[in-house]
Coordinates of C-alpha atoms in Angstrom, one line a residue:
X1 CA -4.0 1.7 6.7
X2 CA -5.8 5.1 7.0
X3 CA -3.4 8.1 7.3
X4 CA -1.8 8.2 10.6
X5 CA -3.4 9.6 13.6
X6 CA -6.6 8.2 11.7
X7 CA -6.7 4.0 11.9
X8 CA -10.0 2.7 12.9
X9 CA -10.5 -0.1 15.1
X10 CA -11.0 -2.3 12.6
X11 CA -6.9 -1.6 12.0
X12 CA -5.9 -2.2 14.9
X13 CA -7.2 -5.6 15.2
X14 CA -5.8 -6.2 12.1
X15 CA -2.5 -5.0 13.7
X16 CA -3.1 -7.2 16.6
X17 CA -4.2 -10.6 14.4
X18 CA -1.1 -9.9 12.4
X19 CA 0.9 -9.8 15.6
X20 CA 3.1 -6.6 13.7
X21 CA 1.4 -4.6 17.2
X22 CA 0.8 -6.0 20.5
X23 CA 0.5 -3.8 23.4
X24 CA -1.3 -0.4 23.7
X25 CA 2.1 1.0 23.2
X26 CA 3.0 -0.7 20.4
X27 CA -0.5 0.1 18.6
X28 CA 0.5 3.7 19.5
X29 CA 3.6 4.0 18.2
X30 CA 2.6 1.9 14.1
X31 CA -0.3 4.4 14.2
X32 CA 0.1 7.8 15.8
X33 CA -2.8 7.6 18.1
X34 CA -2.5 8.9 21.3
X35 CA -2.9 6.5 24.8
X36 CA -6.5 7.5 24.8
X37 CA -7.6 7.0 21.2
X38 CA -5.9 3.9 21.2
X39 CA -8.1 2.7 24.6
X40 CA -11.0 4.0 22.7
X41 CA -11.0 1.7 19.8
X42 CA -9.5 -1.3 22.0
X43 CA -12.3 -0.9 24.2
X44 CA -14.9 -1.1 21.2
X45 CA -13.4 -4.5 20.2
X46 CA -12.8 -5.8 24.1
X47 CA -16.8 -5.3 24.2
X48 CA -17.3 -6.7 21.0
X49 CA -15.5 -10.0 22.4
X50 CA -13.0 -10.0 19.4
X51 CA -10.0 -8.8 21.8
X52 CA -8.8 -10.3 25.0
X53 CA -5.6 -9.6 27.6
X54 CA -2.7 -11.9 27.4
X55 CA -0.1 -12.4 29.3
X56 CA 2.7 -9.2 30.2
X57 CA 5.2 -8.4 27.4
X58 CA 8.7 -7.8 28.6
X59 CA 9.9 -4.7 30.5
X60 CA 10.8 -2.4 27.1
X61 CA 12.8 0.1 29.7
X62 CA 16.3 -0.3 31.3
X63 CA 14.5 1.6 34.7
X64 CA 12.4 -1.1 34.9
X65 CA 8.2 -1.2 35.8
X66 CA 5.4 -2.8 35.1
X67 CA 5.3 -5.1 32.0
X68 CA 3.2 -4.4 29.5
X69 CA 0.4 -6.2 28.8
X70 CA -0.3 -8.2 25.0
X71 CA -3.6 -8.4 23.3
X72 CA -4.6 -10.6 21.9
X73 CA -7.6 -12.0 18.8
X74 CA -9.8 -13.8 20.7
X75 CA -10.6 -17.1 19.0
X76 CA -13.5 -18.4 20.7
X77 CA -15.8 -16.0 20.6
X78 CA -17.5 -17.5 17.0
X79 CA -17.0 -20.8 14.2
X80 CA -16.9 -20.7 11.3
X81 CA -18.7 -23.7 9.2
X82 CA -17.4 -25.0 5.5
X83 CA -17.8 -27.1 3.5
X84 CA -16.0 -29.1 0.1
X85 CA -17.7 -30.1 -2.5
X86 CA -16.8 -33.1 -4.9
X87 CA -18.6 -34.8 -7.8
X88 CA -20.2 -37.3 -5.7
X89 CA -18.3 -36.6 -2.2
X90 CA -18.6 -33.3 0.5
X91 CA -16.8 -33.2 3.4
X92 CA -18.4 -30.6 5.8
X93 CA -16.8 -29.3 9.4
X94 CA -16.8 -26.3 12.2
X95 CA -13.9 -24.4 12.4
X96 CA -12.0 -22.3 14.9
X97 CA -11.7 -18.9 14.2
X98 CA -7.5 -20.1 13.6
X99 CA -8.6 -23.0 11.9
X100 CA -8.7 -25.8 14.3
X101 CA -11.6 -28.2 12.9
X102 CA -13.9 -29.0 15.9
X103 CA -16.0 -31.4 14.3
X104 CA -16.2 -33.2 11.3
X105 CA -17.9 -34.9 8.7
X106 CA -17.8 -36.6 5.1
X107 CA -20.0 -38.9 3.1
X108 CA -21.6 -39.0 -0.1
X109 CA -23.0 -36.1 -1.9
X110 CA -24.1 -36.1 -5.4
X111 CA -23.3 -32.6 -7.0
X112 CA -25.6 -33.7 -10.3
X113 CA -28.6 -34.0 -7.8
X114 CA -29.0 -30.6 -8.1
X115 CA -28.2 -27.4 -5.9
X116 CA -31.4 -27.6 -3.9
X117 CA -31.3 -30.9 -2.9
X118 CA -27.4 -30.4 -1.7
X119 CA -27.6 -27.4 -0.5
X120 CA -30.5 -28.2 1.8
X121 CA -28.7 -31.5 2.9
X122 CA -25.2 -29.3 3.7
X123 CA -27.7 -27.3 6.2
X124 CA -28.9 -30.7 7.8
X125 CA -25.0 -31.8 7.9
X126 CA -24.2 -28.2 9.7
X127 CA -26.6 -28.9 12.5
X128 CA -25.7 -31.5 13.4
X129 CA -21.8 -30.8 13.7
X130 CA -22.5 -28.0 15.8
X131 CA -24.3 -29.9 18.1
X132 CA -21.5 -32.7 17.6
X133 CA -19.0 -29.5 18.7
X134 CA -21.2 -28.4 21.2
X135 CA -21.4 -25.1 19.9
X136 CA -24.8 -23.1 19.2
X137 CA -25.6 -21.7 16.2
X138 CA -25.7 -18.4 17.2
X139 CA -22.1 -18.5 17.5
X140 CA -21.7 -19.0 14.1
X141 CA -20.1 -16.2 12.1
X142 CA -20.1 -17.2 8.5
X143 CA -20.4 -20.2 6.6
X144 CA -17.2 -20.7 3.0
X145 CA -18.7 -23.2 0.6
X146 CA -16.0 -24.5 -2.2
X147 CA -17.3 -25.5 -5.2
X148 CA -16.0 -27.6 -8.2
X149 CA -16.4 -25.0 -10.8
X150 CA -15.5 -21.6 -12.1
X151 CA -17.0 -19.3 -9.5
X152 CA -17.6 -15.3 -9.6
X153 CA -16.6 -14.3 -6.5
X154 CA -18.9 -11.0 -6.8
X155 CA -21.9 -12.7 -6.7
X156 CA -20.8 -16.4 -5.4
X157 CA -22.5 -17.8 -8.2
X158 CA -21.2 -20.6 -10.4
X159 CA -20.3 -19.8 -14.1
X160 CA -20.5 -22.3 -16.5
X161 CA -19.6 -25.3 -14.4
X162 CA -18.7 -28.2 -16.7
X163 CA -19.4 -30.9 -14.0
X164 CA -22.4 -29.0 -12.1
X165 CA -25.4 -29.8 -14.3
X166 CA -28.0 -27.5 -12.7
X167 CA -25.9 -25.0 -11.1
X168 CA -25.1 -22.7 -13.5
X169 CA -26.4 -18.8 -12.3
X170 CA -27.9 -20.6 -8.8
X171 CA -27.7 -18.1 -5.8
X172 CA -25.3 -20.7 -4.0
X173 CA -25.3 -17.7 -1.2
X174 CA -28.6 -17.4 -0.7
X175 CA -29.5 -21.0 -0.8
X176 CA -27.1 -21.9 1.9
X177 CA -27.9 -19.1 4.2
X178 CA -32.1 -20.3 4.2
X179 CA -31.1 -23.9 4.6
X180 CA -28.0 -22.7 7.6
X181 CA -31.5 -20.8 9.4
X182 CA -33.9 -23.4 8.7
X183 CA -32.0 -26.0 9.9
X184 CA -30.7 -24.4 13.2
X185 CA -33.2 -21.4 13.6
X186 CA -30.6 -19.2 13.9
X187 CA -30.4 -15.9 12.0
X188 CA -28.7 -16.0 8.6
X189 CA -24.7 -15.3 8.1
X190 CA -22.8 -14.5 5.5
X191 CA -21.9 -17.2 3.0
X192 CA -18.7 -16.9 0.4
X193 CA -18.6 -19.3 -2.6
X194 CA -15.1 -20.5 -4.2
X195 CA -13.6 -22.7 -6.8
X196 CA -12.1 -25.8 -5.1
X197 CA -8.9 -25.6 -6.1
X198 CA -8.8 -22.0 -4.9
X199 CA -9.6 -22.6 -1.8
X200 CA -7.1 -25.7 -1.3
X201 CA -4.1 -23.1 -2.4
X202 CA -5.3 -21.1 0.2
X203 CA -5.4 -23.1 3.1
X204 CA -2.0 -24.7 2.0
X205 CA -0.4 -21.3 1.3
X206 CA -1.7 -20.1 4.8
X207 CA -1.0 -22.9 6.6
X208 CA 2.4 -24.8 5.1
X209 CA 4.0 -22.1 3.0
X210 CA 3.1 -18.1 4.1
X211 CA 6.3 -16.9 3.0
X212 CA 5.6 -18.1 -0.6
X213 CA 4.6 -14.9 -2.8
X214 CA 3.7 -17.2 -5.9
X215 CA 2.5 -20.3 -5.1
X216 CA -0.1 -23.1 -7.4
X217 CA -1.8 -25.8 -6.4
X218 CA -3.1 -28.0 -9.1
X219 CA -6.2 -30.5 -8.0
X220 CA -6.8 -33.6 -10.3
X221 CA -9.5 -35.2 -9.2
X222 CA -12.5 -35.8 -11.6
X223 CA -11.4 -32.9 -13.3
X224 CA -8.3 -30.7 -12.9
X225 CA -8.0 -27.3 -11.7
X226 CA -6.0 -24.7 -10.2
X227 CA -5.5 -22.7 -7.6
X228 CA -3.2 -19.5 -7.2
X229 CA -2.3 -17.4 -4.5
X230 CA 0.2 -13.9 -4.9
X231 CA 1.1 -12.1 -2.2
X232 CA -1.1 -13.6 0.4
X233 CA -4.4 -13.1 -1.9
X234 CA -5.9 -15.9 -4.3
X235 CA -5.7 -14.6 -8.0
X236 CA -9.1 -15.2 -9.8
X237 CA -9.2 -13.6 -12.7
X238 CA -11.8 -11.0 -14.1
X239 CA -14.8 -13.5 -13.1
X240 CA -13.4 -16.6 -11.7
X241 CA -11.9 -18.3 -14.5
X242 CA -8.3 -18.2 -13.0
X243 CA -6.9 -21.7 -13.1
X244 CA -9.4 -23.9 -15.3
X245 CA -6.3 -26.0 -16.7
X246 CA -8.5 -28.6 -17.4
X247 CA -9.7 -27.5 -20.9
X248 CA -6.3 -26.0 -22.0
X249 CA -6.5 -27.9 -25.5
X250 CA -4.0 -30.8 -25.6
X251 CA -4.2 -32.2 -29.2
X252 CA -5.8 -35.4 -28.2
X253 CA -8.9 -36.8 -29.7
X254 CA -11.1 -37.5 -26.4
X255 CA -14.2 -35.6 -26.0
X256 CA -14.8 -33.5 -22.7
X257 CA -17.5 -33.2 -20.9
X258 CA -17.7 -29.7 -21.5
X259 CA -18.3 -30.7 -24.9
X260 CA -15.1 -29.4 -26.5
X261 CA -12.8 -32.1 -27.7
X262 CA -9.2 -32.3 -26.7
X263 CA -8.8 -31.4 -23.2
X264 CA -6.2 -32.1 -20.8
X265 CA -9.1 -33.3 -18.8
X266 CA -10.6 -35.4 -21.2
X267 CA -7.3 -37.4 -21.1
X268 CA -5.4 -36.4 -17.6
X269 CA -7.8 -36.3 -14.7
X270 CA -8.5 -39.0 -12.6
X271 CA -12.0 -39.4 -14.8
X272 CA -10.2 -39.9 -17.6
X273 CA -8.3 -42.6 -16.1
X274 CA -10.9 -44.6 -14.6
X275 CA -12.2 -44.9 -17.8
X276 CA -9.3 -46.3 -19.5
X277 CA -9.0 -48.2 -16.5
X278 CA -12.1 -49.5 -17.0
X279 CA -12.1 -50.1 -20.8
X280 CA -9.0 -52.4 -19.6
X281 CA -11.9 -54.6 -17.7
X282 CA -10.3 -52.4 -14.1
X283 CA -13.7 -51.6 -12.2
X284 CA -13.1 -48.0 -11.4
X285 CA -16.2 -45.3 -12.3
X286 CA -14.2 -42.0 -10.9
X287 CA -11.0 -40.1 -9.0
X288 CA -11.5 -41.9 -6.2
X289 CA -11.4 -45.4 -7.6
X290 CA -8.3 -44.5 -9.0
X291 CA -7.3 -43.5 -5.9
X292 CA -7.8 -46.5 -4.1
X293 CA -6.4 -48.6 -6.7
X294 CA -3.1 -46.4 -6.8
X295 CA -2.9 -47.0 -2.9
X296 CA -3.3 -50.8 -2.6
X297 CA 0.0 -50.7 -5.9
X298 CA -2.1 -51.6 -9.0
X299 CA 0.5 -51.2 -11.5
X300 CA -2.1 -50.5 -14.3
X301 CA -3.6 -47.8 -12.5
X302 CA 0.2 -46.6 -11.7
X303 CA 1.0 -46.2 -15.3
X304 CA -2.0 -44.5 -16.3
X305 CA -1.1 -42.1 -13.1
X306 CA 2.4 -41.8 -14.6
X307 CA 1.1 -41.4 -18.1
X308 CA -1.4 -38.6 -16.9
X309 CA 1.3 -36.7 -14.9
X310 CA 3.4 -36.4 -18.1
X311 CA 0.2 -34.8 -20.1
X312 CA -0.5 -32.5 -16.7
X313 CA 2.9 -31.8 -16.7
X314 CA 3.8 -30.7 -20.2
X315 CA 1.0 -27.9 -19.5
X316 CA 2.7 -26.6 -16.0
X317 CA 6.2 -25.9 -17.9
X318 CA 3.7 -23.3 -19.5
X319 CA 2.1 -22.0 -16.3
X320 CA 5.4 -22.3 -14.6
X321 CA 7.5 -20.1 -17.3
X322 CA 4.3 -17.4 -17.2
X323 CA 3.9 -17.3 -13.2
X324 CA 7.5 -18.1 -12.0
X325 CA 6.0 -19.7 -8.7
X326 CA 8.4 -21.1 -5.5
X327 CA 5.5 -23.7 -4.6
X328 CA 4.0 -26.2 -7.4
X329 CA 1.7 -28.0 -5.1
X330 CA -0.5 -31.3 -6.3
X331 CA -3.2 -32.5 -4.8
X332 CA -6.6 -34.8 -5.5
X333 CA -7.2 -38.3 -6.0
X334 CA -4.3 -39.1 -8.3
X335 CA -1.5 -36.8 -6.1
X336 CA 0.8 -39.7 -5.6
X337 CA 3.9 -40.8 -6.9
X338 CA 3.5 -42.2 -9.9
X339 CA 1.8 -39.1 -11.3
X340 CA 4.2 -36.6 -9.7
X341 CA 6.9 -38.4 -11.2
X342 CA 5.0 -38.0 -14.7
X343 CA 5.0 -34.7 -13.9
X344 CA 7.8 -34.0 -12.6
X345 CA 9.3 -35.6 -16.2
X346 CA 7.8 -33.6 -18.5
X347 CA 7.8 -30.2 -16.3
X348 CA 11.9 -30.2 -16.1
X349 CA 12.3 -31.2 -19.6
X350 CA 10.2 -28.3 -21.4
X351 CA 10.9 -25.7 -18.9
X352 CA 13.4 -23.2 -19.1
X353 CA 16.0 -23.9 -16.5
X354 CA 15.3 -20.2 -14.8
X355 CA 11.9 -21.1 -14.3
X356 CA 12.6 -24.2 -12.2
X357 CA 15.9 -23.0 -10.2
X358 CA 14.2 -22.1 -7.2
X359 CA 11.0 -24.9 -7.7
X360 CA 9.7 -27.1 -4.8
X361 CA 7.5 -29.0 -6.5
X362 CA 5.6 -31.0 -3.3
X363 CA 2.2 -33.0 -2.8
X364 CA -0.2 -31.5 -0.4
X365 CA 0.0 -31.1 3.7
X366 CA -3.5 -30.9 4.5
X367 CA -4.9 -33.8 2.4
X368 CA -8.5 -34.0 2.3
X369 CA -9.3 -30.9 4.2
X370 CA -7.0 -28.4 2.4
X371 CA -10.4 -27.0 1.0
X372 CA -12.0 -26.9 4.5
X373 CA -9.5 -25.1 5.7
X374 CA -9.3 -22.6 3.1
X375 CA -12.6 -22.3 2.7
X376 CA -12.8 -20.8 6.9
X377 CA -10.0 -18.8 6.5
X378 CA -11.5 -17.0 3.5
X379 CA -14.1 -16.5 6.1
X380 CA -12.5 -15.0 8.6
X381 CA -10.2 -13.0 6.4
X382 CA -13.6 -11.2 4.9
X383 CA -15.2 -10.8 8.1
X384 CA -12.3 -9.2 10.3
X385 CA -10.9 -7.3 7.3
X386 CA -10.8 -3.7 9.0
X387 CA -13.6 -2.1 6.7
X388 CA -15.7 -5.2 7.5
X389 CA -14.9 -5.0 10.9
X390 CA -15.8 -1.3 11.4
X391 CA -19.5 -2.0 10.1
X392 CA -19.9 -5.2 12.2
X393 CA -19.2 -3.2 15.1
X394 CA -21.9 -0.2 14.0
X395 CA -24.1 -3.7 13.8
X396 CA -23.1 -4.6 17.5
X397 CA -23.7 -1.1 18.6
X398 CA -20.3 -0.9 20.0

């Protein structure tokens, strides 16, 4: 915060969202302000539309009088859209601005047909959810895309995306924003670009564990990645690279698709296992096939799983040793039991016993929209971060 007697407005709805202040007293006292500064910036947000009056507080004073009376974020004033991007699967949805999906929707989307094509058809998807919510567009505040690839979250481009062919460098941001306005007519918004498996820590951290200062997800899907969040913020790295477990070399002979040979992906991932599957005479072509074939109890596709989670798991001894996290989370189309008990072999056989003492090591709570809802509440978070804040407001003229 800015030194006391000095926060801006955009702190004190921090203050309020955080629920650490509020009532006009209480914003007083965490800040210094006086009653009239304080009523100042309040009033600036209350025109805005981001802060409303709740109900009265209890009486603070044994003499008794008037209760005072709570702020409180204002949730409906805007949506937020996202959307989740697979291989050959996106699942798309508006969100509250707490992250209460409105409307939903999922279907196939090929990521090798090329950013334009997708991006264009996410914009057609958009509409018509909105309408489906029976919101306008020109309530929309932002839009979070996640992505499955190393992503730079300075730019929101894609780096190097082993299973985006054509993606590499695109201006992801820009894209989406022109096919959000063309599709709607409303005015661009802001648009922020993540890995997947990123965004699935987030909205699991957020939402299931927010005590948790070191928490990893790991998504194995088509490939395997992983997400992790410190202290409330997702750790990245210097470009994005944070979390690419999938081409941590593990000795075997299968070539990747990155072109490197030897990759825990190449041999772990729910590709990987289709393939055997299908070199077994299984039909099964990705994740998802696996996935259904773990859920209706085929026993080949169970060991495989199990076999898998033993590879994935010899790795996270290793990430568990170096990050010491509370929460190993694991999530994607093979997340089931016969992988996490794979996993769960391997992890508590190689790790050192200090590493795992205080270890939950859980599937995921959100399922399937775990990346939705991360991918909004990175959205919100960057537009109602108090330096954000104070230049949407000079924006509003308010």
């Amino acid at each position: 915060m800015s030194a006391r007697g000095q926060a801006s407005s955009g702190e004190l709805l921090e203050l309020v969202r955080s629920g650490r202040a509020v009532t006009r007293g209480a914003l007083q006292q965490a800040t210094g302000l006086s009653r009239a500064t304080v009523g100042q910036r309040l009033d600036r947000l209350f025109r805005a539309g981001w802060l409303r009056e709740g109900a009265g507080g209890p009486v603070d004073s044994p003499l008794g009088g008037r209760p005072s009376i709570t702020l409180e974020f204002d949730d409906a004033h805007a949506v937020v859209l996202a959307a989740d991007l697979d291989t050959r699967h996106a699942r798309a949805a508006v969100l509250s601005l707490t992250g209460e999906i409105l409307a939903e929707h999922s279907g196939t989307l090929v990521v090798e047909d090329g950013p334009e094509a997708v991006l264009d058809e996410l914009g057609r998807w958009f509409a018509e959810l909105l309408e489906k919510a029976g919101r306008p567009a020109a309530e929309v505040c932002g839009i979070g895309l996640a992505v499955p690839g190393p992503v730079d979250s300075e730019s929101g481009r894609v780096v190097q995306p082993p299973i985006m062919p054509g993606w590499d460098g695109f201006d992801i941001r820009g894209r989406l924003a022109r096919a959000f306005t063309e599709r709607t007519g409303a005015v661009p918004v802001p648009v922020l670009v993540d890995n997947d498996a990123n965004l699935m820590a987030y909205g699991e951290q957020r939402t299931g564990y927010p005590k948790c200062s070191a928490f990893v997800l790991v998504k194995v899907s088509t490939g395997i990645g992983a997400g992790v969040v410190v202290d409330g913020s997702l750790y990245r790295g210097i470009d994005g690279g944070a979390g690419d477990l999938g081409h941590i070399r593990v000795g075997a002979e299968a070539r990747c698709r990155c072109g490197s040979y030897g990759c825990l992906a190449a041999v772990a991932s729910g590709g990987a296992v289709a393939r055997r599957l299908a070199e077994d005479g299984v039909p099964a072509a990705s994740g998802s096939d696996v996935r259904d074939l773990l859920a209706a109890g085929h026993p080949g596709a169970a060991a495989l799983a199990r076999e898998a989670g033993r590879q994935v798991g010899d790795v996270l001894a290793t990430v568990v040793t170096l990050l010491n996290p509370g929460v190993l989370m694991i999530a994607g189309d093979l997340a089931g039991t016969p992988f996490l008990t794979g996993v769960r072999e391997l992890l508590y056989q190689r790790a050192l016993p200090r590493s795992t003492a205080h270890l939950e090591v859980v599937t995921s709570r959100l399922g399937e929209r775990a990346g939705l809802i991360g991918a909004g509440a990175l959205v919100v978070e960057h537009l109602y971060a108090p330096d954000r804040v104070e230049e949407r407001l000079v924006t509003l003229g308010v």
